Coordinates of C-alpha atoms and ligand atoms in Angstrom, one line a residue:
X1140 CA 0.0 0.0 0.0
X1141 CA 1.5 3.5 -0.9
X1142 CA 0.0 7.2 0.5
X1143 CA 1.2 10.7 0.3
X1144 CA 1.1 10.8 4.5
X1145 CA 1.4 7.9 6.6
X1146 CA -0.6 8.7 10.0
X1147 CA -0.2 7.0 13.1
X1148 CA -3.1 7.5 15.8
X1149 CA -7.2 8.7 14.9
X1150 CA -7.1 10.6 18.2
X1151 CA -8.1 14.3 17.5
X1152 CA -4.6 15.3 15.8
X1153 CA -4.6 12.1 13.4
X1154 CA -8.3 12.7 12.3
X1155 CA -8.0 16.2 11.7
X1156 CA -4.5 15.6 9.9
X1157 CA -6.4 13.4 7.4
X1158 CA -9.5 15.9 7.2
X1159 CA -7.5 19.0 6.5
X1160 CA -4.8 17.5 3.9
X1161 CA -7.7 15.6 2.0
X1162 CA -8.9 19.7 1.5
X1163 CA -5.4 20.5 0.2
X1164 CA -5.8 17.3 -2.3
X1165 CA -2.9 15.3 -0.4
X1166 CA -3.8 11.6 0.3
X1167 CA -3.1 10.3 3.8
X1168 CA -4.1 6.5 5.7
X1169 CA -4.8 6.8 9.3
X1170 CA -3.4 3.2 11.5
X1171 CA -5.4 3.2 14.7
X1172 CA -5.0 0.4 17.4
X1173 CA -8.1 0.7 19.2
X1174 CA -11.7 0.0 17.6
X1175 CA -13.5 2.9 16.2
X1176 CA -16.4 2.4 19.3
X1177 CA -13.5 2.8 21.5
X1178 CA -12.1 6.0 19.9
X1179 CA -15.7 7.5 20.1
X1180 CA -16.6 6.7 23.6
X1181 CA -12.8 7.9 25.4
X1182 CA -14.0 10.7 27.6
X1183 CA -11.8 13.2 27.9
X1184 CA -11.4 17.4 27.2
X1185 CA -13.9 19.5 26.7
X1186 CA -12.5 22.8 26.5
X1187 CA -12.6 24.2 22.8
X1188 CA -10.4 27.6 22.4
X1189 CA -11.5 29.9 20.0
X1190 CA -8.6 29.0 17.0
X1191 CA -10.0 25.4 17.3
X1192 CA -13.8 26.2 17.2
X1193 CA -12.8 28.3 13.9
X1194 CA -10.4 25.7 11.9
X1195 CA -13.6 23.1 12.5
X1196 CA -15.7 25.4 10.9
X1197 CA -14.1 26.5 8.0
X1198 CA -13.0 23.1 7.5
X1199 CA -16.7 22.1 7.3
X1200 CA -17.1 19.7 10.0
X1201 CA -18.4 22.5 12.5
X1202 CA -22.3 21.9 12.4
X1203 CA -23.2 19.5 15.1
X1204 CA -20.5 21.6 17.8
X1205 CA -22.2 25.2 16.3
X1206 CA -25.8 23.1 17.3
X1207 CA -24.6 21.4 20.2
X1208 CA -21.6 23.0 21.8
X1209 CA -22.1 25.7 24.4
X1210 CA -20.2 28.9 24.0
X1211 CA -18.9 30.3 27.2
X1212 CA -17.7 33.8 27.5
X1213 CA -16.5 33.6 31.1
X1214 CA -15.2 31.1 34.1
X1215 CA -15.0 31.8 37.8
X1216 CA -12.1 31.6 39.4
X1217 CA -13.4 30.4 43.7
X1218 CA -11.6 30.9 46.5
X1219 CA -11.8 32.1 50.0
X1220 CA -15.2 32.3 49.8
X1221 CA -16.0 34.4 47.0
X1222 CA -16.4 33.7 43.5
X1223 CA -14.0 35.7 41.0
X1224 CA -15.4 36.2 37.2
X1225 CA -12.8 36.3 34.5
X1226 CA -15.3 38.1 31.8
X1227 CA -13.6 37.1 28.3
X1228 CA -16.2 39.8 26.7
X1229 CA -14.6 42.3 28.2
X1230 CA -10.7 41.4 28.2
X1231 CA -10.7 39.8 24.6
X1232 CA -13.3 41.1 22.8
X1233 CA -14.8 38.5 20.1
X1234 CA -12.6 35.5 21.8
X1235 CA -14.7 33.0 23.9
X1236 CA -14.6 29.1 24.2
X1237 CA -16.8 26.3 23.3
X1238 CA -17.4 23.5 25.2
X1239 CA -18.0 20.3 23.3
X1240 CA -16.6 17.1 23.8
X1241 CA -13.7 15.6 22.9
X1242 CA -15.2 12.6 22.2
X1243 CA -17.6 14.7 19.6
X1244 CA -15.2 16.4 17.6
X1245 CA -13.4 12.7 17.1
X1246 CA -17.1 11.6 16.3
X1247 CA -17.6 14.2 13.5
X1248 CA -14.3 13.7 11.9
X1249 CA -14.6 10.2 11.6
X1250 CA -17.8 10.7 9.8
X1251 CA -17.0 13.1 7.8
X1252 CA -13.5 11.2 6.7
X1253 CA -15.0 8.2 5.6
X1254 CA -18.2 10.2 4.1
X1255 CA -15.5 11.8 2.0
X1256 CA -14.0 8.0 1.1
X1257 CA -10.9 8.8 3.4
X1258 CA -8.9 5.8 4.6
X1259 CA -9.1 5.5 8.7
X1260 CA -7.6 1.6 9.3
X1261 CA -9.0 0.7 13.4
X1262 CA -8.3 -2.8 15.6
X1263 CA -4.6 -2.2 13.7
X1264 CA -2.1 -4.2 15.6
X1265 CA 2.0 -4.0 16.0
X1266 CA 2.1 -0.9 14.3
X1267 CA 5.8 0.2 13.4
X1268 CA 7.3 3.2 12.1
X1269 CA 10.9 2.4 9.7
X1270 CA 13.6 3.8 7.5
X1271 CA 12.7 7.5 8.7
X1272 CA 15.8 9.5 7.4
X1273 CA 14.1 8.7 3.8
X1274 CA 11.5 6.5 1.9
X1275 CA 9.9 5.8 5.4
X1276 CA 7.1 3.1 5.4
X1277 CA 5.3 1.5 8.1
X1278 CA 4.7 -1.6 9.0
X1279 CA 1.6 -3.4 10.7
X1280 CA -0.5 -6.7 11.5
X1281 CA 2.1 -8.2 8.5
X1282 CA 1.6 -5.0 6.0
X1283 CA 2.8 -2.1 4.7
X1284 CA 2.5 0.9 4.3
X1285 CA 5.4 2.9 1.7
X1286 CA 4.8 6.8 2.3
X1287 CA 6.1 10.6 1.6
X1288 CA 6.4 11.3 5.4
X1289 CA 4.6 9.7 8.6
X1290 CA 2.7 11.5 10.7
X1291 CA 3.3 10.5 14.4
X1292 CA -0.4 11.3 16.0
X1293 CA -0.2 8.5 18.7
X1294 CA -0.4 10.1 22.0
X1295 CA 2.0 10.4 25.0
X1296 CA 1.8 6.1 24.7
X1297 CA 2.2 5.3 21.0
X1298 CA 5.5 4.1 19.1
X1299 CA 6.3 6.7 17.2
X1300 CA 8.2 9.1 19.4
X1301 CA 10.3 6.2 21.0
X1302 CA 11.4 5.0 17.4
X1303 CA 13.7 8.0 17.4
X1304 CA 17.1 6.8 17.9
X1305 CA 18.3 7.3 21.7
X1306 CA 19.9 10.8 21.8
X1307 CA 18.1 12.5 19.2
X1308 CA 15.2 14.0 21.7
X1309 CA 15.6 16.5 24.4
X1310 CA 13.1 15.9 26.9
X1311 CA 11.7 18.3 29.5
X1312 CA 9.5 16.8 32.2
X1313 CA 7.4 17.5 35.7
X1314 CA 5.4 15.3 37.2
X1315 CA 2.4 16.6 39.9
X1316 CA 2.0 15.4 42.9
X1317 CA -1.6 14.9 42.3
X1318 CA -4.0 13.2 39.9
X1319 CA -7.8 14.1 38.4
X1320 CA -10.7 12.4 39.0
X1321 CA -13.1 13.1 36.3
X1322 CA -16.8 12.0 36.4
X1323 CA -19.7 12.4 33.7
X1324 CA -23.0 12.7 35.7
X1325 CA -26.4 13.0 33.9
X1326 CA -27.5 16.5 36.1
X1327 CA -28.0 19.6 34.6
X1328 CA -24.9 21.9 35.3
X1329 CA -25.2 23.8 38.8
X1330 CA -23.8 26.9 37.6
X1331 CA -23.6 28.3 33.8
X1332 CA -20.3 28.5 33.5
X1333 CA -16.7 26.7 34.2
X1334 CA -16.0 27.3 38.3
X1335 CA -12.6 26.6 39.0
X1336 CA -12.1 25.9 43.0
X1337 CA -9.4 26.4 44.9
X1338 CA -9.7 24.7 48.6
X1339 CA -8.1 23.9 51.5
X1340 CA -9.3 19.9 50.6
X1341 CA -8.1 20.7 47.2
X1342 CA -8.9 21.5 43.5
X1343 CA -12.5 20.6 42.4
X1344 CA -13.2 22.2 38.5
X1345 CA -17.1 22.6 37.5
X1346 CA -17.8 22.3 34.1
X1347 CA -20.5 20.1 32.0
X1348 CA -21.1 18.3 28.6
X1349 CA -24.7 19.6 27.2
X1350 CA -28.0 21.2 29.5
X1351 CA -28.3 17.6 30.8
X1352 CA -24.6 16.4 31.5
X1353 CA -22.1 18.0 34.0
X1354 CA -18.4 17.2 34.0
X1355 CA -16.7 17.7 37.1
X1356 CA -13.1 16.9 38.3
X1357 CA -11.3 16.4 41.8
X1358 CA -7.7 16.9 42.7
X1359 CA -7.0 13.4 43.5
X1360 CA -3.9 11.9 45.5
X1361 CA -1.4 10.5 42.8
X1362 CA -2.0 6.8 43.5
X1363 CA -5.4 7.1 43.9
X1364 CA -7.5 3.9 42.4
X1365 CA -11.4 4.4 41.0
X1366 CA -12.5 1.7 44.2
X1367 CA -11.4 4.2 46.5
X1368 CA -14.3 7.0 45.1
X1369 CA -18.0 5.6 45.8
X1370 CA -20.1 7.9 44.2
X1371 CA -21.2 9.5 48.1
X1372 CA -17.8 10.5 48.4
X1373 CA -17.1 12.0 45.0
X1374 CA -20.2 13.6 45.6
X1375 CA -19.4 15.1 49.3
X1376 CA -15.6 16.1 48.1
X1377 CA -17.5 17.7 45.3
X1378 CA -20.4 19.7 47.7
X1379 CA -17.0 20.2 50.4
X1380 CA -15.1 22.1 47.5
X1381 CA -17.4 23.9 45.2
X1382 CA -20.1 24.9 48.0
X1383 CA -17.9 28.2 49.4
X1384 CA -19.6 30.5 48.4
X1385 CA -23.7 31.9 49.7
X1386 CA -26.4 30.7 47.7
X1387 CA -24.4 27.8 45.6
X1388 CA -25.8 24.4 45.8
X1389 CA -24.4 21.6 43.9
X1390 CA -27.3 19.8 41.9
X1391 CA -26.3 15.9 42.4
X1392 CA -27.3 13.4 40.1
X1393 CA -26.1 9.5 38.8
X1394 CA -22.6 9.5 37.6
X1395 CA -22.3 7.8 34.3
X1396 CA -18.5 7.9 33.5
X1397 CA -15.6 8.2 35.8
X1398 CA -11.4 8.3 35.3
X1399 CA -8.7 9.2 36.7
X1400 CA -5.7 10.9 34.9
X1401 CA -1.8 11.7 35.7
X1402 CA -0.4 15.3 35.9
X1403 CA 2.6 15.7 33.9
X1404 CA 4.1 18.2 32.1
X1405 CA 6.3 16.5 29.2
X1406 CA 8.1 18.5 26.3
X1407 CA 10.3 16.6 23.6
X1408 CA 12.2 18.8 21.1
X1409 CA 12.5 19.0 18.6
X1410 CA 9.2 17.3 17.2
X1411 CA 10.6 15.8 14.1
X1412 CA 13.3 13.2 13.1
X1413 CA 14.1 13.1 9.5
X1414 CA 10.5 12.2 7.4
X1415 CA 8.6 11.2 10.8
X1416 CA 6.5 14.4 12.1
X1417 CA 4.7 14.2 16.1
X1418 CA 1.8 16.4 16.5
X1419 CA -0.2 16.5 19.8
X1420 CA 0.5 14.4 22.7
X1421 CA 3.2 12.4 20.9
X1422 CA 5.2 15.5 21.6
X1423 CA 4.0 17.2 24.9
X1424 CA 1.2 16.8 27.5
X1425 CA 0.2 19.6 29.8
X1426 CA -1.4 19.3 33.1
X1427 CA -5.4 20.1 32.4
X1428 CA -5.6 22.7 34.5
X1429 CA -5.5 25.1 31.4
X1430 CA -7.6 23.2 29.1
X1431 CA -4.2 23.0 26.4
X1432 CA -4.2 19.5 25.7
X1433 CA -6.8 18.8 22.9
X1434 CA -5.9 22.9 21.8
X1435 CA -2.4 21.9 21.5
X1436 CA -3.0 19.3 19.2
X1437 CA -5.1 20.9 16.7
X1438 CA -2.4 23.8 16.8
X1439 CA 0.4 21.8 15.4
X1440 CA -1.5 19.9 12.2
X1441 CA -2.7 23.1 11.5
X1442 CA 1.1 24.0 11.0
X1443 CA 2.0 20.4 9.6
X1444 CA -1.2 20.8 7.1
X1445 CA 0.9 24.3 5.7
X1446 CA 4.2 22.7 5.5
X1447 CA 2.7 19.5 3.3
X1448 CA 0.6 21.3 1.5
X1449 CA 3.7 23.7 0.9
X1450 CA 5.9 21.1 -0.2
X1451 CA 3.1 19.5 -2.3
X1452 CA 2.7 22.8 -4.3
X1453 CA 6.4 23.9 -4.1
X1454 CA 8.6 21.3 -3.6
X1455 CA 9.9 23.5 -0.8
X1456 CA 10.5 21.4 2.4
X1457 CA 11.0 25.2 4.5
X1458 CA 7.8 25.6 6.5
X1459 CA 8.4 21.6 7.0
X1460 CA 11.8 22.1 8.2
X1461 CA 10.5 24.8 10.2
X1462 CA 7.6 22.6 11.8
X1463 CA 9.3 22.0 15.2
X1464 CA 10.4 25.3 16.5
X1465 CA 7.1 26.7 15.0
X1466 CA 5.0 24.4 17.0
X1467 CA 7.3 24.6 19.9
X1468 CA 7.2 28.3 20.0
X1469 CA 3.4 28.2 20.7
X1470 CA 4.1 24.5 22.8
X1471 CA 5.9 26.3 25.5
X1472 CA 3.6 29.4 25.7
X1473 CA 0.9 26.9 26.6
X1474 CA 3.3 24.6 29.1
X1475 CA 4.1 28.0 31.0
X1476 CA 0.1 29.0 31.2
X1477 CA -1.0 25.5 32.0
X1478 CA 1.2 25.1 35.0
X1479 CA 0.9 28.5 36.2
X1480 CA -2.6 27.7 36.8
X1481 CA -2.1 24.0 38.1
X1482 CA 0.4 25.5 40.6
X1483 CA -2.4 28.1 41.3
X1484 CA -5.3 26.4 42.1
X1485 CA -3.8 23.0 43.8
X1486 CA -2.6 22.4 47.0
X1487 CA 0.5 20.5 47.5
X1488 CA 1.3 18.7 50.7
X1489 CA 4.7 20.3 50.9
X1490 CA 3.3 23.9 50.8
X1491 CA 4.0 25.9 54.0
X1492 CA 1.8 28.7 55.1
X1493 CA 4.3 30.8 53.4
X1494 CA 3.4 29.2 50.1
X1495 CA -0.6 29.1 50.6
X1496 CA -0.2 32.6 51.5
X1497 CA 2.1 33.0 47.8
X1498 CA -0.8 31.3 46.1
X1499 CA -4.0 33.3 47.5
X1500 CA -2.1 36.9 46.8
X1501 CA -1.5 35.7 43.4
X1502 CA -5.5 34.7 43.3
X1503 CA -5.9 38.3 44.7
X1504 CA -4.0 39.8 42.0
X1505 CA -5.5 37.6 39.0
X1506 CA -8.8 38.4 39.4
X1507 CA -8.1 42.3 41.0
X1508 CA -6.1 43.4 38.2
X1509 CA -7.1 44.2 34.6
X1510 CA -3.5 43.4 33.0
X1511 CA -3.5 40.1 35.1
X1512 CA -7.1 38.7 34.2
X1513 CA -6.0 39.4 30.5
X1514 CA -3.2 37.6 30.6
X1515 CA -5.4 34.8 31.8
X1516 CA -8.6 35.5 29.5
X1517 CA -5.8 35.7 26.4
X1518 CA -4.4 32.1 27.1
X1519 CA -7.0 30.3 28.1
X1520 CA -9.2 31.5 24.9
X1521 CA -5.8 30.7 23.2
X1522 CA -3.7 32.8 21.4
X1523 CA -3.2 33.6 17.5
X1524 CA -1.6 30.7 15.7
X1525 CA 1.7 31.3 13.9
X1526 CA 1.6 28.9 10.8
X1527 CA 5.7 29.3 10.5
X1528 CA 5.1 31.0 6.9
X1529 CA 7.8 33.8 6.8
X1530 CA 6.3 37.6 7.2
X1531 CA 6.6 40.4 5.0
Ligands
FAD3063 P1 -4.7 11.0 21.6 O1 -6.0 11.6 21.8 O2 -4.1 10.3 22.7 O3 -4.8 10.1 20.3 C1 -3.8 9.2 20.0 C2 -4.3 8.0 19.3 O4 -3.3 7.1 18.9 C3 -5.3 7.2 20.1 O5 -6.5 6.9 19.5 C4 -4.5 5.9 20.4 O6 -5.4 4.8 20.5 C5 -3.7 5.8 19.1 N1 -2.5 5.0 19.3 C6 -1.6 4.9 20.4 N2 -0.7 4.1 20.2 C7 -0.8 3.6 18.9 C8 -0.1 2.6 18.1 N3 0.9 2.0 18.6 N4 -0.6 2.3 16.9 C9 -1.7 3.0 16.4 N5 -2.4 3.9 17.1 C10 -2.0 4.1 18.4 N6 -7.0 17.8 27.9 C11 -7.8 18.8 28.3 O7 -7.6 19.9 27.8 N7 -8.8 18.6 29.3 C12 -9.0 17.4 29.8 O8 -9.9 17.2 30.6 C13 -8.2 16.3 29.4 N8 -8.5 15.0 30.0 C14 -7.7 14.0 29.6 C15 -7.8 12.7 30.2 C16 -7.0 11.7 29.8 C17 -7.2 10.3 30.4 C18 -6.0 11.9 28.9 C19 -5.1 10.7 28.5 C20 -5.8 13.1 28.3 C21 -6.6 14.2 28.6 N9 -6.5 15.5 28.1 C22 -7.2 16.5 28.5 C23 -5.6 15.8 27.0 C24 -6.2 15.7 25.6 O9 -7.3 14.8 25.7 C25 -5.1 15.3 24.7 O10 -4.2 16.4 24.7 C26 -5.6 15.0 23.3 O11 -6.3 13.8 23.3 C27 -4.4 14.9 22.4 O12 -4.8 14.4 21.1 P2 -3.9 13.5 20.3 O13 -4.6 13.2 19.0 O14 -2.5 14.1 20.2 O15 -3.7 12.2 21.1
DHB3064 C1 -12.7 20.5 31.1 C2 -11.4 20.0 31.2 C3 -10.4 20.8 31.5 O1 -9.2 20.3 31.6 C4 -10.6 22.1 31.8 O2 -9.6 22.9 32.2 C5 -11.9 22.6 31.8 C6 -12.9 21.8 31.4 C7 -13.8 19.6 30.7 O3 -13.5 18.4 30.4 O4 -15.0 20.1 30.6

């Protein structure tokens, strides 16, 4: 079997690699080890920034998050007793985010990929990535695949990123001292917008899925097993955490989905070796806190979508050969902002009172100051993407 772009990984930067380079008229085959119900059902973000919300549309496969997805224009930052709004409105004027689904958007691309005849391979086993310093194929389940280039699109687990020879990769890495718990419970949300908690317990985040599903998440200890949360005490952590402030009560409900993810901040540069590309959480995970992950992702094909379609058109490998410190540029930016709020909003067992005391003066001055609550508002609704083509 030959393609154009050889793409590891239908997660959300696999998917929309394929989607976008089928607009450019550049052929791609997407290997993907888990089955297609599997792919659809993986709970996980839900935070879409602005830049994301737009590429979906005017790549056409916007209409069910433009008729289901809830635009938010705010979130509320909670601690000491008080709620704190960030008002996006106000502080970046036409920016706001949409919540919808991860889950969703993988949905909708998979449709729309194989409505438009694309080539999406699931249940593929022992995929392998070769010969990556040129005429790179890959190898699976006794096949192959010859390509142009290979996309690696296979999360912080998959095979691509540790087929680079030892030596090649720098890699910059934190771990947290803390997991999420993450449940899906069918109650409408108790507020109308994201409430992120600060406690004495610990971090609790409110957010929700549609007018009948809320999404909530719980600072967790880092070894901390699902048997250890019965619903009563998710739902009493939850009430302890988000009920600081007069008049909030949190609407309970059945839980229909729960998991429980690491913290880690994780950087490998640069994010190419020879003809194999990463894109999205083959190259770098944030923390949640900041809502970057799923952002990140769709950030670098956008730039990877620019280089092929460049060297398609051109024969010009320089916006490819710029690819990494393009991406990276915009990788770090979001690595500083999505720790900066982790290490706001969490408590960590070695913090003294001198650090707690650190943590609520910064709270103070986020949501007191104008310049400080932009700074927020202007990363968390994401910033302009830079698509590495040179400016005039
Ligand atoms: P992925 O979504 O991980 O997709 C990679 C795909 O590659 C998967 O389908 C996988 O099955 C496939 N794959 C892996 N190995 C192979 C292989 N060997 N061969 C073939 N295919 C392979 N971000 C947020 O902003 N908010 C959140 O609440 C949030 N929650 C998260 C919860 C969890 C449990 C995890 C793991 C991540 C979470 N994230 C969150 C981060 C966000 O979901 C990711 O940043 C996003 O999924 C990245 O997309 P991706 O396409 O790069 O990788
Ligand atoms: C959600 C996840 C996040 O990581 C976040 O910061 C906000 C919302 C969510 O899944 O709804």
């Amino acid at each position: 079997m030959r393609t154009q772009v050889g793409i590891v990984g239908a997660g959300p930067a696999g998917l929309l690699l394929s989607h976008l380079l089928h607009l450019r008229g550049i052929d791609s085959v997407v290997l993907e080890a888990r089955s297609r119900e599997y792919v659809e059902q993986r709970v996980r973000a839900g935070v879409l920034e602005q830049g994301t919300v737009d590429v979906l549309n005017e790549s056409g496969v916007g209409e069910r998050m433009r008729a289901e997805g809830l635009p938010h224009h705010g979130i509320e930052l909670r601690y000491g007793g008080a709620g704190h709004r960030i008002p996006f409105e106000r502080l970046v004027p036409g920016r706001a985010i949409t919540v919808y689904g991860q889950q969703e958007v993988v949905k909708d691309l998979i449709a729309r990929r194989l409505a438009d005849g694309g080539k999406i391979l699931f249940d593929v086993p022992d995929v392998a990535p070769h010969s990556l310093q040129a005429d790179p194929y890959l190898t699976f389940g006794g096949e192959r695949l010859d390509c142009d280039v290979i996309a690696g699109c296979d999360g912080f687990h998959g095979v691509c990123r540790p087929s680079i020879p030892d030596g090649v990769l720098s890699i910059f890495q934190r771990d947290y001292p803390f997991a999420w718990l993450g449940i899906l419970a069918r109650v409408p949300p108790s507020a109308e917008e994201l409430i992120y908690s600060r406690s004495d317990r610990g971090f609790a985040l409110h957010s929700m899925r549609s007018p009948e599903i809320s999404r909530f998440y719980l600072q967790v200890p880092p070894d901390a097993s699902l048997d250890d949360w019965p619903d009563e005490r998710i739902w009493a952590e939850l009430r302890a955490r988000l009920e600081t402030v007069p008049g909030f009560a949190l609407t309970e409900g059945p839980i229909i989905s729960r998991d429980l993810s690491a913290m880690r901040s994780f950087v490998a540069e640069p994010m190419r070796y020879g003809r194999l590309y990463l894109a999205g959480d083959a190259a770098h995970i944030v923390p949640p806190t900041g809502a970057k992950g799923l952002n990140l992702a769709v950030a670098d094909v956008r730039v990877l979508t620019e280089a092929l379609a460049h060297l398609y058109a051109t024969g010009s490998t320089d916006l490819l050969d710029a690819y990494s410190a393009t991406c990276l540029k915009r990788v770090w930016r979001a690595q500083h902002f999505s720790w900066w709020m982790t290490t706001l909003l969490h408590t960590f067992d070695t913090d003294d009172a001198y650090g707690r005391r650190l943590q609520t003066s910064h709270l103070d001055y986020v949501t007191s100051s104008e310049a400080a609550a932009t700074t927020l508002a202007e990363n968390y609704v994401g910033l302009p993407l830079d698509s590495g083509a040179p400016r005039d």
